[in-house]
mmCIF file of C-alpha atoms and ligand atoms in Angstrom:
data_model
loop_
_atom_site.group_PDB
_atom_site.id
_atom_site.type_symbol
_atom_site.label_atom_id
_atom_site.label_comp_id
_atom_site.label_asym_id
_atom_site.label_seq_id
_atom_site.Cartn_x
_atom_site.Cartn_y
_atom_site.Cartn_z
ATOM 1 C CA MET A 1 0.030 0.085 -0.113
ATOM 2 C CA ASN A 2 1.432 3.333 -0.935
ATOM 3 C CA ASN A 3 1.641 6.784 1.177
ATOM 4 C CA LEU A 4 -1.113 8.247 -1.027
ATOM 5 C CA PHE A 5 -3.545 5.647 0.437
ATOM 6 C CA GLN A 6 -6.281 8.306 2.045
ATOM 7 C CA ALA A 7 -9.472 6.290 1.931
ATOM 8 C CA GLU A 8 -11.147 5.679 5.379
ATOM 9 C CA ARG A 9 -11.428 1.949 6.280
ATOM 10 C CA ILE A 10 -14.746 1.134 6.992
ATOM 11 C CA ASP A 11 -14.453 -0.856 10.266
ATOM 12 C CA GLY A 12 -17.314 -3.279 9.923
ATOM 13 C CA LYS A 13 -15.928 -5.009 12.829
ATOM 14 C CA GLY A 14 -16.461 -2.354 15.130
ATOM 15 C CA PHE A 15 -19.644 -1.296 13.570
ATOM 16 C CA ALA A 16 -21.041 -5.175 14.075
ATOM 17 C CA ALA A 17 -19.483 -5.217 17.599
ATOM 18 C CA ASN A 18 -21.782 -2.137 18.399
ATOM 19 C CA LEU A 19 -24.659 -3.185 16.907
ATOM 20 C CA VAL A 20 -24.341 -6.511 18.740
ATOM 21 C CA GLU A 21 -24.031 -4.501 21.953
ATOM 22 C CA ARG A 22 -27.377 -2.638 21.176
ATOM 23 C CA LEU A 23 -29.155 -5.889 20.252
ATOM 24 C CA ALA A 24 -28.227 -7.235 23.598
ATOM 25 C CA ASP A 25 -29.648 -4.173 25.502
ATOM 26 C CA GLU A 26 -32.747 -4.467 23.176
ATOM 27 C CA VAL A 27 -32.879 -8.242 24.045
ATOM 28 C CA ARG A 28 -32.476 -7.335 28.179
ATOM 29 C CA THR A 29 -35.354 -4.588 27.782
ATOM 30 C CA LEU A 30 -37.730 -6.893 25.796
ATOM 31 C CA LYS A 31 -37.364 -9.718 28.238
ATOM 32 C CA THR A 32 -38.354 -7.520 31.220
ATOM 33 C CA ARG A 33 -41.167 -6.127 29.347
ATOM 34 C CA THR A 34 -42.771 -9.332 28.072
ATOM 35 C CA GLY A 35 -41.013 -12.228 29.805
ATOM 36 C CA LEU A 36 -40.161 -13.736 26.681
ATOM 37 C CA THR A 37 -36.916 -14.482 25.176
ATOM 38 C CA PRO A 38 -36.170 -14.166 21.317
ATOM 39 C CA GLY A 39 -35.251 -17.658 19.654
ATOM 40 C CA LEU A 40 -33.391 -18.093 16.482
ATOM 41 C CA ALA A 41 -33.349 -21.687 15.024
ATOM 42 C CA VAL A 42 -30.647 -22.591 12.644
ATOM 43 C CA VAL A 43 -31.007 -25.751 10.461
ATOM 44 C CA LEU A 44 -27.781 -27.346 9.122
ATOM 45 C CA ILE A 45 -28.133 -30.456 6.747
ATOM 46 C CA GLY A 46 -24.878 -32.323 6.080
ATOM 47 C CA GLU A 47 -21.210 -32.179 6.801
ATOM 48 C CA ASP A 48 -19.997 -28.976 4.703
ATOM 49 C CA PRO A 49 -16.874 -27.870 6.873
ATOM 50 C CA ALA A 50 -17.655 -23.964 6.003
ATOM 51 C CA SER A 51 -21.397 -24.269 6.735
ATOM 52 C CA GLY A 52 -20.408 -26.011 10.004
ATOM 53 C CA VAL A 53 -18.358 -22.883 10.763
ATOM 54 C CA TYR A 54 -20.898 -20.369 9.854
ATOM 55 C CA VAL A 55 -23.613 -22.041 12.042
ATOM 56 C CA GLY A 56 -21.153 -22.333 15.022
ATOM 57 C CA ALA A 57 -20.625 -18.297 14.856
ATOM 58 C CA LYS A 58 -24.299 -17.951 14.509
ATOM 59 C CA HIS A 59 -25.014 -20.014 17.785
ATOM 60 C CA ARG A 60 -22.320 -18.306 19.602
ATOM 61 C CA GLN A 61 -23.462 -14.884 18.577
ATOM 62 C CA THR A 62 -27.159 -15.744 19.477
ATOM 63 C CA GLN A 63 -26.299 -16.596 22.639
ATOM 64 C CA VAL A 64 -23.985 -13.521 23.200
ATOM 65 C CA VAL A 65 -27.015 -11.223 22.725
ATOM 66 C CA GLY A 66 -28.963 -13.123 25.324
ATOM 67 C CA MET A 67 -31.410 -15.065 22.834
ATOM 68 C CA HIS A 68 -32.275 -18.593 22.675
ATOM 69 C CA SER A 69 -30.264 -20.605 19.947
ATOM 70 C CA PHE A 70 -31.783 -23.726 18.523
ATOM 71 C CA VAL A 71 -29.394 -25.679 16.505
ATOM 72 C CA HIS A 72 -30.829 -28.868 14.382
ATOM 73 C CA LYS A 73 -28.011 -30.611 12.664
ATOM 74 C CA LEU A 74 -29.269 -33.128 10.300
ATOM 75 C CA PRO A 75 -27.518 -36.038 8.065
ATOM 76 C CA ALA A 76 -26.531 -35.116 4.336
ATOM 77 C CA GLU A 77 -29.103 -37.912 3.252
ATOM 78 C CA THR A 78 -32.106 -36.269 5.026
ATOM 79 C CA GLY A 79 -35.096 -35.986 2.398
ATOM 80 C CA GLN A 80 -37.160 -33.211 1.441
ATOM 81 C CA ALA A 81 -40.372 -34.407 3.347
ATOM 82 C CA GLU A 82 -38.343 -34.836 6.580
ATOM 83 C CA LEU A 83 -36.871 -31.396 6.306
ATOM 84 C CA MET A 84 -40.289 -29.932 5.555
ATOM 85 C CA ALA A 85 -41.706 -31.699 8.481
ATOM 86 C CA LEU A 86 -38.882 -29.962 10.838
ATOM 87 C CA LEU A 87 -39.652 -26.567 9.357
ATOM 88 C CA ALA A 88 -43.622 -27.176 9.851
ATOM 89 C CA ARG A 89 -42.676 -27.829 13.695
ATOM 90 C CA LEU A 90 -40.578 -24.832 13.984
ATOM 91 C CA ASN A 91 -43.115 -22.392 12.219
ATOM 92 C CA ALA A 92 -45.630 -23.599 14.737
ATOM 93 C CA ASP A 93 -43.272 -23.014 17.697
ATOM 94 C CA PRO A 94 -43.836 -19.904 19.602
ATOM 95 C CA ASP A 95 -40.473 -20.182 21.219
ATOM 96 C CA VAL A 96 -38.758 -19.757 17.699
ATOM 97 C CA ASN A 97 -38.963 -16.431 16.268
ATOM 98 C CA GLY A 98 -36.501 -16.769 13.321
ATOM 99 C CA ILE A 99 -35.561 -19.656 11.190
ATOM 100 C CA LEU A 100 -32.657 -20.254 9.293
ATOM 101 C CA VAL A 101 -31.737 -22.877 6.890
ATOM 102 C CA GLN A 102 -28.059 -22.794 6.276
ATOM 103 C CA LEU A 103 -27.289 -23.010 2.323
ATOM 104 C CA PRO A 104 -26.239 -24.520 0.287
ATOM 105 C CA LEU A 105 -28.186 -27.648 0.640
ATOM 106 C CA PRO A 106 -27.283 -30.927 -0.759
ATOM 107 C CA ALA A 107 -28.204 -31.173 -4.443
ATOM 108 C CA HIS A 108 -31.076 -33.510 -3.887
ATOM 109 C CA LEU A 109 -33.060 -31.115 -1.795
ATOM 110 C CA ASP A 110 -35.079 -28.361 -3.781
ATOM 111 C CA THR A 111 -33.571 -24.977 -2.095
ATOM 112 C CA HIS A 112 -36.541 -22.795 -3.288
ATOM 113 C CA ALA A 113 -39.336 -25.224 -2.031
ATOM 114 C CA VAL A 114 -37.402 -25.367 1.381
ATOM 115 C CA ILE A 115 -36.943 -21.782 1.724
ATOM 116 C CA ASN A 116 -40.592 -21.176 0.872
ATOM 117 C CA ALA A 117 -41.627 -23.609 3.332
ATOM 118 C CA ILE A 118 -40.280 -21.074 5.967
ATOM 119 C CA ASP A 119 -43.064 -18.788 7.612
ATOM 120 C CA PRO A 120 -42.035 -15.607 5.896
ATOM 121 C CA ASP A 121 -42.621 -13.891 9.399
ATOM 122 C CA LYS A 122 -39.934 -16.097 10.637
ATOM 123 C CA ASP A 123 -37.406 -15.943 7.532
ATOM 124 C CA VAL A 124 -34.791 -14.030 9.167
ATOM 125 C CA ASP A 125 -32.432 -14.470 5.919
ATOM 126 C CA GLY A 126 -35.113 -12.712 3.979
ATOM 127 C CA PHE A 127 -34.928 -15.266 1.037
ATOM 128 C CA HIS A 128 -38.556 -16.244 1.112
ATOM 129 C CA ILE A 129 -40.372 -15.199 -2.188
ATOM 130 C CA LEU A 130 -42.886 -13.018 -0.126
ATOM 131 C CA ASN A 131 -39.960 -11.179 1.670
ATOM 132 C CA ALA A 132 -38.301 -10.848 -1.737
ATOM 133 C CA GLY A 133 -41.526 -9.266 -3.135
ATOM 134 C CA ARG A 134 -42.092 -7.090 -0.207
ATOM 135 C CA LEU A 135 -38.742 -5.796 -0.631
ATOM 136 C CA ALA A 136 -39.020 -4.995 -4.212
ATOM 137 C CA THR A 137 -42.361 -3.188 -3.639
ATOM 138 C CA GLY A 138 -41.289 -1.231 -1.028
ATOM 139 C CA GLN A 139 -43.362 -3.054 1.829
ATOM 140 C CA ASP A 140 -42.071 -4.013 5.282
ATOM 141 C CA ALA A 141 -39.937 -7.112 4.545
ATOM 142 C CA LEU A 142 -37.442 -9.222 6.397
ATOM 143 C CA VAL A 143 -34.167 -8.072 4.267
ATOM 144 C CA PRO A 144 -31.326 -10.344 3.316
ATOM 145 C CA CYS A 145 -28.734 -9.931 5.995
ATOM 146 C CA THR A 146 -25.660 -9.018 3.958
ATOM 147 C CA PRO A 147 -27.085 -6.294 1.840
ATOM 148 C CA LEU A 148 -28.674 -5.055 5.181
ATOM 149 C CA GLY A 149 -25.232 -4.750 6.869
ATOM 150 C CA CYS A 150 -23.863 -2.921 3.437
ATOM 151 C CA LEU A 151 -26.667 -0.297 3.674
ATOM 152 C CA MET A 152 -26.362 0.313 7.272
ATOM 153 C CA MET A 153 -22.409 0.946 6.816
ATOM 154 C CA LEU A 154 -23.317 3.256 3.659
ATOM 155 C CA LYS A 155 -25.961 5.477 5.521
ATOM 156 C CA ASP A 156 -23.692 5.605 8.646
ATOM 157 C CA ARG A 157 -20.966 6.906 6.396
ATOM 158 C CA LEU A 158 -23.086 8.967 3.620
ATOM 159 C CA GLY A 159 -26.163 9.913 5.509
ATOM 160 C CA ASP A 160 -28.998 10.560 2.760
ATOM 161 C CA LEU A 161 -28.125 8.448 -0.307
ATOM 162 C CA ALA A 162 -30.739 10.058 -2.514
ATOM 163 C CA GLY A 163 -29.447 10.872 -5.988
ATOM 164 C CA LEU A 164 -26.152 9.227 -5.651
ATOM 165 C CA ASN A 165 -25.153 7.163 -8.572
ATOM 166 C CA ALA A 166 -24.878 3.237 -7.042
ATOM 167 C CA VAL A 167 -23.270 0.798 -9.069
ATOM 168 C CA VAL A 168 -23.844 -3.129 -8.149
ATOM 169 C CA VAL A 169 -21.701 -5.731 -9.646
ATOM 170 C CA GLY A 170 -23.086 -9.117 -9.057
ATOM 171 C CA LYS A 171 -26.731 -10.142 -9.317
ATOM 172 C CA SER A 172 -27.228 -13.012 -7.166
ATOM 173 C CA ASN A 173 -30.692 -13.357 -5.136
ATOM 174 C CA ILE A 174 -28.800 -13.170 -2.014
ATOM 175 C CA VAL A 175 -26.405 -10.042 -2.365
ATOM 176 C CA GLY A 176 -26.890 -8.262 -5.492
ATOM 177 C CA LYS A 177 -30.609 -8.134 -6.352
ATOM 178 C CA PRO A 178 -31.799 -7.219 -2.694
ATOM 179 C CA MET A 179 -28.863 -4.680 -2.536
ATOM 180 C CA THR A 180 -30.093 -3.126 -5.638
ATOM 181 C CA GLN A 181 -33.654 -2.865 -4.092
ATOM 182 C CA LEU A 182 -32.395 -1.287 -0.890
ATOM 183 C CA LEU A 183 -30.366 1.259 -2.871
ATOM 184 C CA MET A 184 -33.318 2.076 -5.061
ATOM 185 C CA GLY A 185 -35.567 2.396 -1.882
ATOM 186 C CA GLU A 186 -32.902 4.978 -0.676
ATOM 187 C CA ASN A 187 -33.476 6.784 -4.143
ATOM 188 C CA CYS A 188 -30.252 6.137 -5.703
ATOM 189 C CA THR A 189 -29.781 5.981 -9.442
ATOM 190 C CA VAL A 190 -28.641 2.242 -9.447
ATOM 191 C CA THR A 191 -26.850 0.292 -12.232
ATOM 192 C CA VAL A 192 -26.482 -3.351 -12.057
ATOM 193 C CA ALA A 193 -23.374 -5.257 -13.456
ATOM 194 C CA HIS A 194 -22.835 -8.838 -13.902
ATOM 195 C CA SER A 195 -20.687 -11.584 -16.137
ATOM 196 C CA LYS A 196 -22.544 -10.684 -19.435
ATOM 197 C CA THR A 197 -21.909 -6.584 -18.940
ATOM 198 C CA ARG A 198 -19.797 -5.232 -21.583
ATOM 199 C CA ASN A 199 -18.134 -2.242 -19.714
ATOM 200 C CA VAL A 200 -18.155 -3.054 -16.055
ATOM 201 C CA ALA A 201 -14.961 -1.010 -15.474
ATOM 202 C CA GLU A 202 -16.425 2.098 -17.301
ATOM 203 C CA LEU A 203 -19.875 1.626 -15.253
ATOM 204 C CA CYS A 204 -17.877 1.580 -12.122
ATOM 205 C CA ARG A 205 -16.071 4.806 -12.796
ATOM 206 C CA THR A 206 -19.468 6.344 -12.585
ATOM 207 C CA ALA A 207 -20.165 5.147 -9.273
ATOM 208 C CA ASP A 208 -20.450 7.314 -5.883
ATOM 209 C CA ILE A 209 -21.470 4.041 -4.209
ATOM 210 C CA LEU A 210 -20.027 0.964 -5.540
ATOM 211 C CA VAL A 211 -20.846 -2.443 -4.129
ATOM 212 C CA VAL A 212 -19.042 -5.581 -5.351
ATOM 213 C CA ALA A 213 -20.617 -9.092 -4.821
ATOM 214 C CA VAL A 214 -18.882 -11.134 -7.378
ATOM 215 C CA GLY A 215 -16.423 -13.951 -5.730
ATOM 216 C CA ARG A 216 -13.575 -13.035 -8.097
ATOM 217 C CA PRO A 217 -10.341 -12.063 -6.228
ATOM 218 C CA GLU A 218 -9.434 -8.145 -6.600
ATOM 219 C CA LEU A 219 -11.670 -7.962 -9.896
ATOM 220 C CA VAL A 220 -12.054 -4.378 -9.234
ATOM 221 C CA LYS A 221 -8.743 -2.453 -10.022
ATOM 222 C CA GLY A 222 -8.129 0.971 -8.574
ATOM 223 C CA ASP A 223 -8.670 2.677 -11.893
ATOM 224 C CA TRP A 224 -12.398 1.337 -11.827
ATOM 225 C CA ILE A 225 -13.060 3.292 -8.918
ATOM 226 C CA LYS A 226 -14.285 7.130 -9.107
ATOM 227 C CA PRO A 227 -12.184 9.340 -6.691
ATOM 228 C CA GLY A 228 -14.567 10.174 -3.598
ATOM 229 C CA ALA A 229 -16.351 6.833 -4.133
ATOM 230 C CA VAL A 230 -17.504 4.868 -1.063
ATOM 231 C CA VAL A 231 -16.547 1.082 -1.971
ATOM 232 C CA ILE A 232 -18.265 -1.826 -0.183
ATOM 233 C CA ASP A 233 -16.487 -5.135 -0.889
ATOM 234 C CA VAL A 234 -18.562 -8.197 -0.291
ATOM 235 C CA GLY A 235 -16.447 -10.864 -1.983
ATOM 236 C CA ILE A 236 -14.550 -13.354 0.092
ATOM 237 C CA ASN A 237 -11.969 -15.295 -1.825
ATOM 238 C CA ARG A 238 -9.158 -17.591 -0.432
ATOM 239 C CA VAL A 239 -6.131 -17.117 -2.525
ATOM 240 C CA MET A 240 -2.529 -18.310 -2.124
ATOM 241 C CA ARG A 241 0.207 -15.459 -1.810
ATOM 242 C CA ASP A 242 3.870 -16.103 -1.104
ATOM 243 C CA GLY A 243 2.834 -19.293 -0.219
ATOM 244 C CA MET A 244 0.348 -18.598 2.456
ATOM 245 C CA SER A 245 -3.346 -18.828 2.038
ATOM 246 C CA ARG A 246 -4.841 -15.576 2.398
ATOM 247 C CA ILE A 247 -8.367 -14.011 2.170
ATOM 248 C CA VAL A 248 -8.885 -11.235 -0.288
ATOM 249 C CA GLY A 249 -12.303 -9.520 -1.358
ATOM 250 C CA ASP A 250 -13.418 -8.595 -4.902
ATOM 251 C CA VAL A 251 -11.685 -5.118 -4.992
ATOM 252 C CA ALA A 252 -7.909 -4.492 -5.149
ATOM 253 C CA TYR A 253 -7.937 -2.670 -1.765
ATOM 254 C CA SER A 254 -4.118 -1.410 -1.914
ATOM 255 C CA GLU A 255 -5.324 0.486 -5.250
ATOM 256 C CA ALA A 256 -8.338 2.295 -3.733
ATOM 257 C CA GLY A 257 -6.507 4.917 -2.038
ATOM 258 C CA HIS A 258 -8.381 7.411 -3.808
ATOM 259 C CA ALA A 259 -11.807 6.243 -2.817
ATOM 260 C CA ALA A 260 -13.609 8.283 0.187
ATOM 261 C CA ALA A 261 -13.894 4.925 2.225
ATOM 262 C CA ILE A 262 -13.815 1.118 1.630
ATOM 263 C CA THR A 263 -14.605 -1.930 3.704
ATOM 264 C CA PRO A 264 -11.395 -4.211 4.067
ATOM 265 C CA VAL A 265 -11.793 -7.930 3.630
ATOM 266 C CA PRO A 266 -12.014 -9.371 6.175
ATOM 267 C CA GLY A 267 -13.160 -7.279 8.532
ATOM 268 C CA GLY A 268 -15.393 -5.221 6.894
ATOM 269 C CA VAL A 269 -19.021 -6.820 5.484
ATOM 270 C CA GLY A 270 -18.464 -10.224 6.924
ATOM 271 C CA PRO A 271 -18.955 -9.366 10.613
ATOM 272 C CA MET A 272 -22.013 -7.194 9.767
ATOM 273 C CA THR A 273 -23.838 -10.146 8.241
ATOM 274 C CA ILE A 274 -24.326 -12.133 11.574
ATOM 275 C CA ALA A 275 -25.018 -9.049 13.426
ATOM 276 C CA CYS A 276 -27.891 -8.334 11.020
ATOM 277 C CA LEU A 277 -29.080 -11.795 11.383
ATOM 278 C CA LEU A 278 -29.674 -11.108 14.853
ATOM 279 C CA ALA A 279 -31.359 -7.753 14.429
ATOM 280 C CA ASN A 280 -33.633 -9.482 11.855
ATOM 281 C CA THR A 281 -34.526 -12.091 14.412
ATOM 282 C CA LEU A 282 -35.229 -9.470 16.857
ATOM 283 C CA THR A 283 -37.378 -7.704 14.257
ATOM 284 C CA ALA A 284 -39.299 -10.754 13.594
ATOM 285 C CA PHE A 285 -39.866 -11.008 17.277
ATOM 286 C CA ARG A 286 -41.113 -7.722 17.650
ATOM 287 C CA ARG A 287 -43.611 -7.876 14.684
ATOM 288 C CA GLN A 288 -44.884 -11.404 16.010
ATOM 289 C CA HIS A 289 -45.503 -9.708 19.264
ATOM 290 C CA ASN A 290 -47.096 -6.367 17.887
ATOM 291 C CA LEU A 291 -44.227 -4.414 19.530
ATOM 292 C CA GLN A 292 -42.680 -1.362 17.983
ATOM 293 C CA THR A 293 -39.860 -1.519 15.978
ATOM 294 C CA ASN A 294 -36.635 -0.294 17.116
ATOM 295 C CA PRO A 295 -35.636 1.966 13.848
ATOM 296 C CA ALA A 296 -31.810 1.868 15.109
ATOM 297 C CA ILE A 297 -31.613 -1.740 14.819
ATOM 298 C CA ALA A 298 -34.403 -2.832 12.416
ATOM 299 C CA GLY A 299 -34.083 -4.070 8.746
HETATM 300 P P1 NAP B 301 -22.921 -15.522 -6.728
HETATM 301 O O1 NAP B 301 -24.219 -16.112 -6.454
HETATM 302 O O2 NAP B 301 -21.951 -16.585 -7.383
HETATM 303 O O3 NAP B 301 -23.127 -14.457 -7.857
HETATM 304 C C1 NAP B 301 -21.882 -13.719 -8.396
HETATM 305 C C2 NAP B 301 -22.492 -12.712 -9.252
HETATM 306 O O4 NAP B 301 -21.309 -12.090 -9.677
HETATM 307 C C3 NAP B 301 -23.159 -13.149 -10.476
HETATM 308 O O5 NAP B 301 -24.538 -12.086 -10.742
HETATM 309 C C4 NAP B 301 -22.572 -13.059 -11.579
HETATM 310 O O6 NAP B 301 -23.089 -12.683 -12.905
HETATM 311 C C5 NAP B 301 -21.473 -11.895 -11.215
HETATM 312 N N1 NAP B 301 -19.902 -12.151 -12.033
HETATM 313 C C6 NAP B 301 -19.459 -13.185 -12.209
HETATM 314 N N2 NAP B 301 -18.295 -12.717 -12.781
HETATM 315 C C7 NAP B 301 -18.308 -11.526 -13.016
HETATM 316 C C8 NAP B 301 -17.562 -10.569 -13.728
HETATM 317 N N3 NAP B 301 -16.212 -10.821 -14.107
HETATM 318 N N4 NAP B 301 -17.872 -9.140 -13.949
HETATM 319 C C9 NAP B 301 -19.009 -8.948 -13.246
HETATM 320 N N5 NAP B 301 -19.703 -9.472 -12.628
HETATM 321 C C10 NAP B 301 -19.583 -10.980 -12.802
HETATM 322 O O7 NAP B 301 -22.290 -15.054 -5.399
HETATM 323 P P2 NAP B 301 -22.852 -14.337 -4.250
HETATM 324 O O8 NAP B 301 -23.393 -15.392 -3.406
HETATM 325 O O9 NAP B 301 -23.770 -13.122 -4.692
HETATM 326 O O10 NAP B 301 -21.435 -14.107 -3.347
HETATM 327 C C11 NAP B 301 -20.558 -12.854 -4.198
HETATM 328 C C12 NAP B 301 -18.993 -12.962 -3.404
HETATM 329 O O11 NAP B 301 -19.551 -12.353 -1.856
HETATM 330 C C13 NAP B 301 -18.735 -14.278 -2.900
HETATM 331 O O12 NAP B 301 -17.291 -14.118 -2.470
HETATM 332 C C14 NAP B 301 -19.237 -14.760 -1.566
HETATM 333 O O13 NAP B 301 -18.222 -15.546 -0.657
HETATM 334 C C15 NAP B 301 -19.295 -13.208 -1.029
HETATM 335 N N6 NAP B 301 -20.150 -13.401 0.246
HETATM 336 C C16 NAP B 301 -19.967 -12.638 1.221
HETATM 337 C C17 NAP B 301 -21.003 -12.476 2.382
HETATM 338 C C18 NAP B 301 -20.398 -11.740 3.759
HETATM 339 O O14 NAP B 301 -21.077 -12.052 4.800
HETATM 340 N N7 NAP B 301 -19.365 -11.104 3.632
HETATM 341 C C19 NAP B 301 -22.189 -12.974 2.286
HETATM 342 C C20 NAP B 301 -22.523 -13.542 1.143
HETATM 343 C C21 NAP B 301 -21.631 -13.668 -0.061
HETATM 344 P P3 NAP B 301 -24.114 -13.557 -13.624
HETATM 345 O O15 NAP B 301 -25.495 -13.661 -12.856
HETATM 346 O O16 NAP B 301 -24.153 -13.197 -15.021
HETATM 347 O O17 NAP B 301 -23.838 -15.198 -13.423
#
């Protein structure tokens, strides 16, 4: 990194720690007020090591904020009917306010059918088709955690986003598309780029806000970034550098010194994702009990 690197490093880790602290306070207050403890159920199917690590982190953080954590680990050969039966039980369980099925699922399971079997009011990942539709039409939705965390950091850094040019690179259902909807909801002018886009670099140079969620190590070079832009790097890529395994983002961080601010990888978007999952669980709890939503932590 050169001496001219002037971009502010957006501290997602610190931001997430602060949010988790506020959530823990909220949980304490709600417990006193209602006598109830919010609960999150996480379903893990199979032995995928990365998924196991994510589920473990979610379990620990849920307990840290004082919520109940219910982890259901099922074997890889679990059938669709068995999984649907578990989801029906969790949907009906009043102690469970949020339900998350860890993705990806083994190939023999129908992911869309599984996600859409979750009660949309408990769908804390925000992937249910009803929540996607509510978000797209500007109605109260449970919003996917990663783009929700990105939006929180953008609003914290920039305040009102109205009228800014935003470019989202990547159009997945879990990041790119909901990010686009959220930015449109903030009245940004949004352009979406994907693998078939012809002039990605040129489009990126128009962005006041650049969100990159592709999964290609350091795809976005320094000269793709407009001076003064705010850059959110969602990518998590494991690469070998100098014989060592390292995690890098989708943006060449060391070349982004002329941005106004940028999220590092690791320590940027990643920590916000679990914090937003807990925020969504609390939002779901409040809605299920007709309690007012706290705008400071709501999705
Ligand atoms: P995904 O489902 O694979 O989608 C990738 C998107 O990038 C697709 O829309 C694809 O276009 C587009 N793309 C691929 N190559 C491109 C290129 N050369 N130029 C422009 N666009 C290109 O990935 P995802 O689930 O959204 O995840 C993206 C990255 O974010 C991954 O590194 C993932 O690990 C990371 N991630 C991080 C978090 C977190 O908590 N920090 C959460 C979720 C994901 P097409 O649609 O045309 O194929």
